[in-house]
Amino acid sequence: MAIIRKRLGDILIEQGLLTEEDLQLTLKEKKEDQKLGDALLSRALITEQQLIETLEVQLNIPHVTLFRYPFDPKLFNVVPKEFAKRNLLVPLKVEGDKLFIAMTDPMDFITIDDLRLTTGFQIEPAIASRDDILKTIAKYYDEESYDELLGELPEVSQEQKEELNDNDAPIVRLVNQILSSAVSLKASDVHFDPQEGQILVRYRIDGTLRTERTLPKMMQQMVTARIKILANLDITESRIPQDGRIKTNVDFRPIDLRVSSLPTVYGEKIVMRILDLGNNLTDIAKLGFGELNMKRFMHEIEKPNGIVLISGPTGSGKSSTLYAALSKLNDEAVNIITVEDPVEYQLQGINQIQVNTNVGLTFAAGLRSILRQDPDIVMVGEIRDKETADISIRASLTGHLVLSTIHTNDSIASVTRLMDMGVEPFLVTASLNAVVAQRLVRKVCRDCRELQEPTVREKEIFHKRGLTIDTIARGKGCSQCNMTGYRGRMAIHEVLVVDEEIKEVINRSGTAAEIRKIAVKNNTIFLIDDGLMKVQERLTTTEEILRVATIAE
């Protein structure tokens, strides 16, 4: 009797993981060569774990978790690294004439045939998640022997640049592996921390630093020199900080790296910020704004003039919000010019200026020149001083919309910060439209989350803010989230609209407490409240919100 195989979409609908409407919309919008599963994942309609479990049922092929899997290192010589990376697979074990392989796509019969011909084994596929496979490749294929580097390494001079540019040189391969591993683990930064007897290589993943590997101290000079050569920095100068940039491709993806070196007592510390140019920063709907906050933010950035400020500490996603706003406003009918330090992402149709203090091109100088270029919308990377603030205000008063960032703890503090810089209160009220405070919090891993009863303390916190909570979501830890219970990040926001009442308080140099009272009356959603509402939606945890916002708000 013939086995009737159901289609993937039908199974997902049957299991209640997808609606017919979402399925039809995805089928209509997906690219011709794109698989349905990949299209559903890219639209975040299902998780990878849900897709794997469904494929397991549909294809009757086992699912394997690679976290702590007892791999046989010899098998990594059987399947070449490039083949494994290109086709997203790893060898698991050999039984007789059968080679068991973990793949993201067990229906890729061409790859299975290639592997059968090259290895001589019968191939038995199993399903594994993309992240699991990438982490395994990074861990087992990229852990090379460093024996050839452990001899006496010479002092690095300008004459040795050729060796450090040789793609087959061990030190070059090592740096490439560290970068490849960081990209596959979705790290935002790579730290090379020199210690007394070793170098720590640490990755920042979802905002948290963790040590990934340690290197012998004697490799420090060569690793530092290789990175400096890539970033066009002076390898002979190690006494002063240096900044540079690297544009490269890692695992077939364009990556931009911002490199910073800093002299410490144990040598130069290198930090590389990874900017994944493949990331989509242009969709304002994906920034995590609540319904009311989104409505207010959109209303303010669509005004013809005035200033909209984004505030928050370093690494709180301010640039992403600004870029998404610019993409929304980008139109051939308007002239948008930005002055940034540095230009992180290049946007089509927008004129972007890179600050260069060495030649006198500061934010203020760039802004002055921009105003002679007939702009409609101006984006200033950061308001750091009175001069930049004054020119930004002058630009907004002469009919331009100005978007910028400012380093303060919340939206109300941004108003007082401008006055602390020496800006007159009447100029602040005449130009400032709104301030958006923003923080990034980790999201609960969708693959291992489970619903729990809130603690007594959590109920108190919610009650204090006039909210209720019945159940909360927490991740118990799985291979997808490295046993942390969190995977990915989202933003929480606070949108302060500067209305006539607030302007009146600013004009008479009123206090922040007075502004706060008016903000409360206007139903302003503060950071803590927006965060707790996202806990109610089971997207994050109370601990994450309290890490970035205070209850006193």
Coordinates of C-alpha atoms in Angstrom, one line a residue:
M1 CA 0.0 0.0 0.0
A2 CA 1.4 3.4 -1.0
I3 CA 2.4 5.8 1.8
I4 CA 0.6 9.1 1.5
R5 CA 3.1 11.9 2.3
K6 CA 1.6 15.2 3.4
R7 CA 3.0 18.5 2.4
L8 CA 5.1 20.5 4.9
G9 CA 2.6 23.4 5.0
D10 CA -0.3 21.0 5.7
I11 CA 1.5 19.3 8.6
L12 CA 2.4 22.7 10.2
I13 CA -1.3 23.8 10.0
E14 CA -2.5 20.5 11.4
Q15 CA -0.1 20.9 14.4
G16 CA -1.4 24.5 15.0
L17 CA 2.0 26.0 14.3
L18 CA 0.8 28.0 11.2
T19 CA -2.3 29.5 9.8
E20 CA -3.6 28.9 6.3
E21 CA -3.4 32.7 5.7
D22 CA 0.3 32.8 6.8
L23 CA 1.1 29.8 4.6
Q24 CA -0.5 31.3 1.5
L25 CA 1.2 34.6 2.0
T26 CA 4.6 33.0 2.4
L27 CA 4.1 30.8 -0.7
K28 CA 3.2 34.0 -2.6
E29 CA 6.1 36.1 -1.4
K30 CA 8.9 33.5 -1.3
K31 CA 11.6 33.4 -4.0
E32 CA 11.4 30.8 -6.7
D33 CA 14.4 28.8 -5.6
Q34 CA 13.6 29.2 -1.9
K35 CA 12.3 26.2 0.1
L36 CA 9.1 26.7 2.1
G37 CA 10.8 25.9 5.4
D38 CA 13.5 28.6 4.8
A39 CA 10.9 31.1 3.8
L40 CA 8.8 30.4 7.0
L41 CA 12.0 30.7 9.1
S42 CA 13.0 34.0 7.5
R43 CA 9.5 35.4 8.4
A44 CA 9.8 34.1 12.0
L45 CA 6.5 32.2 11.6
I46 CA 8.0 29.0 13.1
T47 CA 11.2 28.1 14.9
E48 CA 14.0 26.0 13.4
Q49 CA 13.2 23.3 16.1
Q50 CA 9.6 23.2 15.1
L51 CA 10.6 22.8 11.4
I52 CA 13.0 20.0 12.3
E53 CA 10.4 18.1 14.3
T54 CA 7.9 18.5 11.4
L55 CA 10.4 17.2 8.8
E56 CA 11.3 14.3 11.1
V57 CA 7.6 13.3 11.0
Q58 CA 7.2 14.0 7.3
L59 CA 10.3 12.3 6.0
N60 CA 10.8 9.7 8.8
I61 CA 14.4 10.8 9.2
P62 CA 15.8 11.0 12.7
H63 CA 16.6 14.4 14.3
V64 CA 20.0 14.7 16.1
T65 CA 21.2 17.3 18.6
L66 CA 24.9 17.9 18.2
F67 CA 25.5 19.6 21.5
R68 CA 27.9 17.3 23.5
Y69 CA 27.6 14.6 20.7
P70 CA 30.5 12.1 21.0
F71 CA 32.2 12.9 17.6
D72 CA 35.0 10.8 16.2
P73 CA 37.7 13.4 15.2
K74 CA 39.0 11.0 12.5
L75 CA 35.8 11.4 10.5
F76 CA 36.5 15.1 10.0
N77 CA 39.3 14.0 7.6
V78 CA 36.8 12.0 5.6
V79 CA 34.5 14.9 4.8
P80 CA 36.5 18.1 3.7
K81 CA 35.9 21.3 5.6
E82 CA 34.9 23.3 2.5
F83 CA 32.4 20.6 1.5
A84 CA 30.9 20.5 5.0
K85 CA 30.6 24.3 5.2
R86 CA 29.1 24.7 1.7
N87 CA 26.5 22.0 2.2
L88 CA 25.9 22.5 5.9
L89 CA 26.6 19.0 7.1
V90 CA 28.9 17.1 9.6
P91 CA 29.9 13.4 9.8
L92 CA 28.5 11.7 12.9
K93 CA 29.7 8.0 12.9
V94 CA 30.5 5.0 10.8
E95 CA 28.8 1.6 11.1
G96 CA 30.0 -1.0 8.6
D97 CA 29.7 0.6 5.2
K98 CA 27.4 3.3 6.3
L99 CA 28.4 6.9 7.1
F100 CA 25.9 8.8 9.2
I101 CA 25.6 12.5 8.4
A102 CA 23.8 15.4 10.1
M103 CA 22.4 17.8 7.5
T104 CA 20.1 20.8 7.5
D105 CA 18.4 19.5 4.3
P106 CA 18.2 15.7 4.2
M107 CA 16.4 16.0 0.9
D108 CA 19.5 17.3 -0.9
F109 CA 20.1 14.1 -2.9
I110 CA 22.8 15.7 -5.1
T111 CA 25.0 16.4 -2.0
I112 CA 24.3 12.9 -0.7
D113 CA 25.3 11.3 -4.0
D114 CA 28.5 13.5 -4.1
L115 CA 29.4 12.3 -0.6
R116 CA 28.7 8.7 -1.5
L117 CA 31.0 8.8 -4.5
T118 CA 33.8 10.7 -2.7
T119 CA 33.8 8.6 0.5
G120 CA 32.7 5.2 -0.8
F121 CA 30.2 4.9 2.1
Q122 CA 26.4 4.5 1.9
I123 CA 25.1 7.8 3.3
E124 CA 22.5 7.8 6.1
P125 CA 21.2 11.3 6.7
A126 CA 19.9 12.8 9.9
I127 CA 18.4 16.3 10.5
A128 CA 20.2 18.9 12.6
S129 CA 19.7 22.6 13.0
R130 CA 21.7 25.1 10.9
D131 CA 23.2 26.7 14.1
D132 CA 24.1 23.3 15.5
I133 CA 26.0 22.4 12.4
L134 CA 27.8 25.8 12.1
K135 CA 28.9 25.6 15.7
T136 CA 30.2 22.0 15.2
I137 CA 32.1 23.0 12.1
A138 CA 33.6 26.0 13.9
K139 CA 34.5 23.8 16.9
Y140 CA 35.9 20.7 15.3
Y141 CA 37.2 21.7 11.9
D142 CA 38.7 25.0 13.0
E143 CA 40.5 23.7 16.0
E144 CA 43.9 23.3 14.2
S145 CA 47.1 22.3 15.7
Y146 CA 49.2 25.4 16.6
D147 CA 52.4 23.4 17.1
E148 CA 54.1 25.2 14.2
L149 CA 53.4 28.5 15.9
L150 CA 54.7 27.6 19.3
G151 CA 58.4 28.0 18.5
E152 CA 60.2 31.2 19.2
L153 CA 58.3 33.8 17.2
P154 CA 60.4 36.7 15.9
E155 CA 59.8 40.3 16.5
V156 CA 57.4 41.5 13.8
S157 CA 58.8 44.2 11.4
Q158 CA 57.6 45.9 8.3
E159 CA 59.7 43.4 6.2
Q160 CA 57.6 40.5 7.6
K161 CA 54.3 41.8 6.2
E162 CA 54.5 39.3 3.3
E163 CA 54.4 36.3 5.6
L164 CA 51.5 37.8 7.5
N165 CA 49.6 38.3 4.2
D166 CA 50.2 34.7 3.0
N167 CA 46.8 33.0 3.1
D168 CA 48.5 29.6 3.9
A169 CA 50.4 31.0 6.9
P170 CA 49.2 29.4 10.2
I171 CA 48.7 32.8 11.9
V172 CA 46.5 33.9 8.9
R173 CA 44.4 30.7 9.1
L174 CA 44.1 31.1 12.9
V175 CA 42.7 34.7 12.6
N176 CA 40.3 33.6 9.8
Q177 CA 39.0 30.7 11.9
I178 CA 38.4 33.0 14.9
L179 CA 36.4 35.4 12.7
S180 CA 34.5 32.6 11.0
S181 CA 33.6 31.1 14.3
A182 CA 32.4 34.5 15.6
V183 CA 30.2 35.1 12.6
S184 CA 28.6 31.6 12.8
L185 CA 27.9 32.1 16.5
K186 CA 26.3 35.6 15.7
A187 CA 28.8 37.4 17.9
S188 CA 28.7 41.2 17.8
D189 CA 32.3 41.7 19.1
V190 CA 35.5 39.7 19.3
H191 CA 38.0 40.6 22.2
F192 CA 41.7 39.6 22.2
D193 CA 42.5 40.1 25.8
P194 CA 46.3 39.9 26.7
Q195 CA 46.9 38.4 30.1
E196 CA 50.2 37.8 31.9
G197 CA 50.7 34.2 30.5
Q198 CA 48.1 33.9 27.7
I199 CA 45.7 35.6 25.4
L200 CA 41.9 35.2 25.9
V201 CA 39.7 35.2 22.8
R202 CA 36.2 36.3 24.0
Y203 CA 33.0 36.7 22.0
R204 CA 30.1 39.0 22.9
I205 CA 26.9 37.0 22.0
D206 CA 23.5 38.5 22.8
G207 CA 25.2 41.3 24.8
T208 CA 27.1 38.9 27.1
L209 CA 30.9 38.2 26.9
R210 CA 32.2 34.7 27.1
T211 CA 35.7 33.2 26.7
E212 CA 35.8 31.1 23.6
R213 CA 39.4 29.9 23.6
T214 CA 42.9 30.8 25.0
L215 CA 46.1 31.2 22.9
P216 CA 49.7 31.0 24.1
K217 CA 51.3 34.3 25.1
M218 CA 54.0 33.9 22.4
M219 CA 51.4 34.1 19.7
Q220 CA 50.2 37.6 20.8
Q221 CA 52.6 39.6 18.7
M222 CA 51.8 37.7 15.5
V223 CA 48.0 37.8 16.0
T224 CA 48.0 41.5 16.8
A225 CA 50.2 42.3 13.8
R226 CA 48.0 40.2 11.4
I227 CA 44.8 42.1 12.6
K228 CA 46.6 45.5 12.3
I229 CA 47.7 44.7 8.8
L230 CA 44.2 43.8 7.8
A231 CA 42.9 47.1 9.3
N232 CA 45.7 49.2 7.7
L233 CA 47.1 50.2 11.2
D234 CA 50.7 50.9 12.0
I235 CA 52.2 47.6 13.3
T236 CA 55.3 49.3 14.6
E237 CA 53.3 51.6 16.9
S238 CA 52.1 49.9 20.1
R239 CA 52.1 52.8 22.6
I240 CA 49.0 54.7 21.5
P241 CA 45.4 53.6 20.7
Q242 CA 44.6 53.0 17.0
D243 CA 41.3 52.6 15.1
G244 CA 40.8 50.9 11.8
R245 CA 38.3 49.0 9.6
I246 CA 38.3 45.8 7.6
K247 CA 35.9 44.8 4.8
T248 CA 35.9 41.1 4.1
N249 CA 33.8 38.1 3.2
V250 CA 33.4 35.4 5.9
D251 CA 31.6 32.2 4.9
F252 CA 30.4 33.9 1.7
R253 CA 28.9 36.8 3.5
P254 CA 30.1 40.4 3.4
I255 CA 31.3 41.5 6.8
D256 CA 32.5 44.9 8.0
L257 CA 34.8 45.0 11.0
R258 CA 35.6 48.0 13.2
V259 CA 39.0 47.4 14.8
S260 CA 40.3 49.2 17.9
S261 CA 43.7 48.6 19.6
L262 CA 44.4 49.8 23.1
P263 CA 47.8 49.6 24.9
T264 CA 47.5 47.7 28.3
V265 CA 50.2 46.5 30.8
Y266 CA 50.2 43.1 29.1
G267 CA 50.3 44.3 25.5
E268 CA 47.8 45.6 23.0
K269 CA 44.1 44.6 23.5
I270 CA 42.2 44.3 20.2
V271 CA 38.4 44.6 20.0
M272 CA 36.7 43.9 16.6
R273 CA 33.1 45.0 16.2
I274 CA 31.3 42.8 13.6
L275 CA 28.8 44.5 11.4
D276 CA 27.0 41.9 9.3
L277 CA 26.1 43.7 6.1
G278 CA 23.6 40.9 5.3
N279 CA 21.5 41.9 8.2
N280 CA 18.2 43.6 7.4
L281 CA 18.2 46.9 9.3
T282 CA 15.7 48.6 7.1
D283 CA 12.4 47.4 8.5
I284 CA 11.1 49.7 11.2
A285 CA 8.4 47.2 12.1
K286 CA 11.0 44.7 13.3
L287 CA 12.5 47.0 16.0
G288 CA 10.2 45.8 18.7
F289 CA 8.1 49.0 19.2
G290 CA 4.8 48.6 21.0
E291 CA 1.7 49.8 19.3
L292 CA 1.5 53.2 21.0
N293 CA 5.2 53.8 20.9
M294 CA 5.3 53.0 17.2
K295 CA 2.4 55.3 16.4
R296 CA 4.1 58.2 18.4
F297 CA 7.5 57.5 16.8
M298 CA 6.2 57.4 13.3
H299 CA 4.2 60.6 13.9
E300 CA 7.4 62.5 15.0
I301 CA 9.8 61.3 12.3
E302 CA 7.2 62.2 9.6
K303 CA 7.1 65.9 10.7
P304 CA 8.8 68.3 8.2
N305 CA 11.2 69.8 10.9
G306 CA 12.4 69.6 14.4
I307 CA 14.7 67.2 16.3
V308 CA 14.1 63.6 17.2
L309 CA 16.7 62.2 19.6
I310 CA 17.5 58.5 20.4
S311 CA 19.1 58.0 23.8
G312 CA 20.8 55.1 25.4
P313 CA 24.3 53.7 26.3
T314 CA 26.8 52.2 23.8
G315 CA 25.4 49.0 22.3
S316 CA 21.8 49.7 22.9
G317 CA 20.8 49.6 19.2
K318 CA 20.5 53.4 18.6
S319 CA 22.1 53.2 15.2
S320 CA 19.8 50.4 14.1
T321 CA 16.8 52.5 15.0
L322 CA 18.2 55.6 13.2
Y323 CA 19.0 53.5 10.1
A324 CA 15.5 52.0 10.1
A325 CA 13.9 55.5 10.4
L326 CA 16.1 56.8 7.5
S327 CA 15.1 53.8 5.3
K328 CA 11.5 54.5 6.0
L329 CA 11.9 58.2 5.1
N330 CA 14.2 57.5 2.1
D331 CA 12.5 58.7 -1.1
E332 CA 13.8 60.2 -4.3
A333 CA 11.8 63.4 -3.5
V334 CA 13.9 64.1 -0.4
N335 CA 17.6 64.8 0.1
I336 CA 18.9 62.9 3.2
I337 CA 22.5 63.6 4.4
T338 CA 24.2 62.0 7.4
V339 CA 27.4 62.7 9.3
E340 CA 28.5 59.7 11.3
D341 CA 31.5 58.4 13.3
P342 CA 31.8 55.8 11.9
V343 CA 29.5 55.1 9.0
E344 CA 28.4 51.6 10.1
Y345 CA 26.1 50.6 7.3
Q346 CA 25.9 52.1 3.8
L347 CA 22.4 52.9 2.7
Q348 CA 21.4 53.2 -0.9
G349 CA 20.2 56.7 -1.9
I350 CA 21.5 58.4 1.2
N351 CA 24.5 60.7 1.3
Q352 CA 26.7 59.6 4.2
I353 CA 29.7 61.5 5.6
Q354 CA 32.5 59.9 7.7
V355 CA 33.8 62.1 10.5
N356 CA 37.6 62.6 10.3
T357 CA 39.0 64.6 13.2
N358 CA 42.6 64.4 11.8
V359 CA 41.6 66.8 9.0
G360 CA 39.2 68.9 11.0
L361 CA 36.0 67.1 9.7
T362 CA 34.1 67.0 13.1
F363 CA 30.4 66.6 13.6
A364 CA 30.0 70.4 13.8
A365 CA 32.1 71.1 10.7
G366 CA 30.3 68.4 8.7
L367 CA 26.9 69.7 9.9
R368 CA 27.7 73.2 8.8
S369 CA 28.6 72.0 5.3
I370 CA 25.5 69.8 5.1
L371 CA 23.3 72.8 5.6
R372 CA 24.7 74.3 2.3
Q373 CA 23.8 71.1 0.5
D374 CA 20.0 71.8 0.4
P375 CA 19.0 68.8 2.7
D376 CA 15.5 67.9 3.8
I377 CA 16.5 65.4 6.5
V378 CA 19.8 65.4 8.4
M379 CA 21.2 62.6 10.6
V380 CA 23.9 63.5 13.1
G381 CA 25.6 60.4 14.5
E382 CA 25.8 61.9 18.0
I383 CA 25.4 65.2 19.8
R384 CA 28.5 65.4 22.0
D385 CA 29.0 69.1 22.6
K386 CA 27.3 72.5 22.6
E387 CA 28.6 73.4 19.1
T388 CA 27.0 70.3 17.5
A389 CA 23.8 70.9 19.5
D390 CA 23.6 74.5 18.5
I391 CA 24.0 73.7 14.7
S392 CA 21.5 70.8 15.0
I393 CA 19.0 73.2 16.6
R394 CA 19.6 75.9 13.9
A395 CA 19.1 73.2 11.2
S396 CA 15.8 72.2 12.7
L397 CA 14.6 75.8 13.1
T398 CA 15.3 76.5 9.4
G399 CA 13.0 73.8 8.2
H400 CA 15.0 70.5 8.4
L401 CA 14.2 67.3 10.2
V402 CA 17.2 66.3 12.4
L403 CA 17.7 62.8 13.7
S404 CA 20.5 62.2 16.2
T405 CA 21.6 60.2 19.3
I406 CA 22.6 61.4 22.8
H407 CA 24.1 59.4 25.7
T408 CA 21.7 59.6 28.6
N409 CA 19.9 57.1 30.9
D410 CA 16.3 58.0 29.9
S411 CA 14.3 60.3 27.7
I412 CA 13.7 63.0 30.4
A413 CA 17.4 63.2 31.2
S414 CA 18.1 64.0 27.5
V415 CA 16.1 67.2 27.8
T416 CA 18.1 68.3 30.8
R417 CA 21.4 67.2 29.2
L418 CA 20.9 69.6 26.3
M419 CA 20.5 72.5 28.8
D420 CA 23.6 71.2 30.7
M421 CA 25.5 71.6 27.5
G422 CA 24.6 75.3 27.5
V423 CA 21.7 75.3 25.1
E424 CA 19.1 77.9 26.0
P425 CA 15.8 76.5 27.2
F426 CA 13.8 78.5 24.6
L427 CA 15.9 76.9 21.8
V428 CA 15.3 73.4 23.2
T429 CA 11.5 73.9 23.2
A430 CA 11.5 75.5 19.8
S431 CA 13.3 72.5 18.2
L432 CA 12.8 69.3 20.2
N433 CA 10.0 67.1 18.9
A434 CA 10.6 63.8 20.8
V435 CA 13.1 61.7 22.6
V436 CA 13.3 57.9 22.4
A437 CA 15.1 56.0 25.1
Q438 CA 16.1 52.5 24.2
R439 CA 17.8 49.4 25.6
L440 CA 18.4 45.9 24.3
V441 CA 17.3 42.8 26.2
R442 CA 17.8 39.1 25.5
K443 CA 14.8 37.1 24.2
V444 CA 13.7 33.8 25.7
C445 CA 14.8 30.9 23.5
R446 CA 11.7 29.8 21.5
D447 CA 13.0 26.2 21.3
C448 CA 13.3 25.5 25.0
R449 CA 11.0 28.0 26.7
E450 CA 8.5 26.8 29.3
L451 CA 5.8 28.6 31.1
Q452 CA 6.2 29.1 34.8
E453 CA 4.4 30.7 37.8
P454 CA 5.8 34.2 38.5
T455 CA 7.6 34.6 41.9
V456 CA 6.1 36.7 44.7
R457 CA 8.8 39.4 44.0
E458 CA 7.8 39.5 40.3
K459 CA 4.1 39.9 41.2
E460 CA 5.1 42.8 43.5
I461 CA 7.0 44.5 40.7
F462 CA 4.2 44.2 38.2
H463 CA 1.6 45.3 40.8
K464 CA 3.8 48.4 41.6
R465 CA 3.6 49.4 37.9
G466 CA -0.2 48.7 37.7
L467 CA 0.2 45.5 35.7
T468 CA -0.8 41.9 36.3
I469 CA 1.1 38.7 35.5
D470 CA -0.2 35.1 35.4
T471 CA 2.5 33.2 33.7
I472 CA 6.0 34.0 32.5
A473 CA 8.3 32.2 30.0
R474 CA 11.8 31.0 30.8
G475 CA 14.2 29.0 28.7
K476 CA 15.5 25.9 30.4
G477 CA 18.5 25.8 28.1
C478 CA 19.2 23.8 24.9
S479 CA 21.8 23.4 22.2
Q480 CA 20.3 26.2 20.2
C481 CA 20.9 28.8 22.9
N482 CA 24.1 27.3 24.4
M483 CA 22.2 26.3 27.5
T484 CA 21.6 30.0 28.4
G485 CA 17.8 30.0 27.9
Y486 CA 18.1 33.1 25.8
R487 CA 18.5 33.5 22.0
G488 CA 18.6 36.8 20.1
R489 CA 17.8 40.3 21.4
M490 CA 15.0 42.8 21.2
A491 CA 14.6 46.5 22.1
I492 CA 12.5 48.1 24.8
H493 CA 11.5 51.8 24.2
E494 CA 10.3 54.9 25.9
V495 CA 9.0 57.6 23.6
L496 CA 8.7 61.1 25.2
V497 CA 6.7 63.5 23.0
V498 CA 7.6 67.1 23.9
D499 CA 4.2 68.8 24.0
E500 CA 3.2 72.3 25.0
E501 CA 3.0 71.5 28.7
I502 CA 6.5 70.0 28.8
K503 CA 7.8 73.0 26.7
E504 CA 6.3 75.4 29.4
V505 CA 8.2 73.5 32.1
I506 CA 11.5 73.6 30.1
N507 CA 11.1 77.3 29.4
R508 CA 11.0 78.2 33.1
S509 CA 13.9 75.8 33.8
G510 CA 11.6 73.3 35.6
T511 CA 12.8 70.1 37.1
A512 CA 12.9 66.6 35.6
A513 CA 10.3 65.5 38.2
E514 CA 7.8 68.0 36.7
I515 CA 8.4 66.7 33.2
R516 CA 7.9 63.2 34.5
K517 CA 4.5 64.1 36.0
I518 CA 3.3 65.5 32.7
A519 CA 4.7 62.4 30.8
V520 CA 2.8 60.1 33.2
K521 CA -0.4 62.1 32.5
N522 CA 0.2 61.8 28.7
N523 CA 0.4 57.9 29.1
T524 CA 4.0 57.8 28.3
I525 CA 5.2 54.2 28.5
F526 CA 8.5 54.2 30.4
L527 CA 11.3 51.7 29.8
I528 CA 10.4 49.6 32.8
D529 CA 6.8 49.4 31.7
D530 CA 7.6 48.6 28.0
G531 CA 9.9 45.8 29.3
L532 CA 7.3 44.4 31.7
M533 CA 4.7 44.4 28.9
K534 CA 7.2 42.3 26.8
V535 CA 7.5 39.9 29.8
Q536 CA 3.7 39.7 29.7
E537 CA 3.9 38.7 26.1
R538 CA 6.4 36.0 27.1
L539 CA 9.2 37.4 24.9
T540 CA 11.8 38.0 27.7
T541 CA 12.2 37.7 31.5
T542 CA 11.8 40.0 34.4
E543 CA 15.5 39.6 35.2
E544 CA 16.5 40.9 31.8
I545 CA 14.3 44.0 32.2
L546 CA 15.7 44.8 35.7
R547 CA 19.2 44.5 34.3
V548 CA 18.7 47.5 32.0
A549 CA 15.8 49.5 33.6
T550 CA 15.1 50.6 37.2
I551 CA 11.8 50.1 39.0
A552 CA 11.9 53.7 40.3
E553 CA 10.9 54.8 36.9

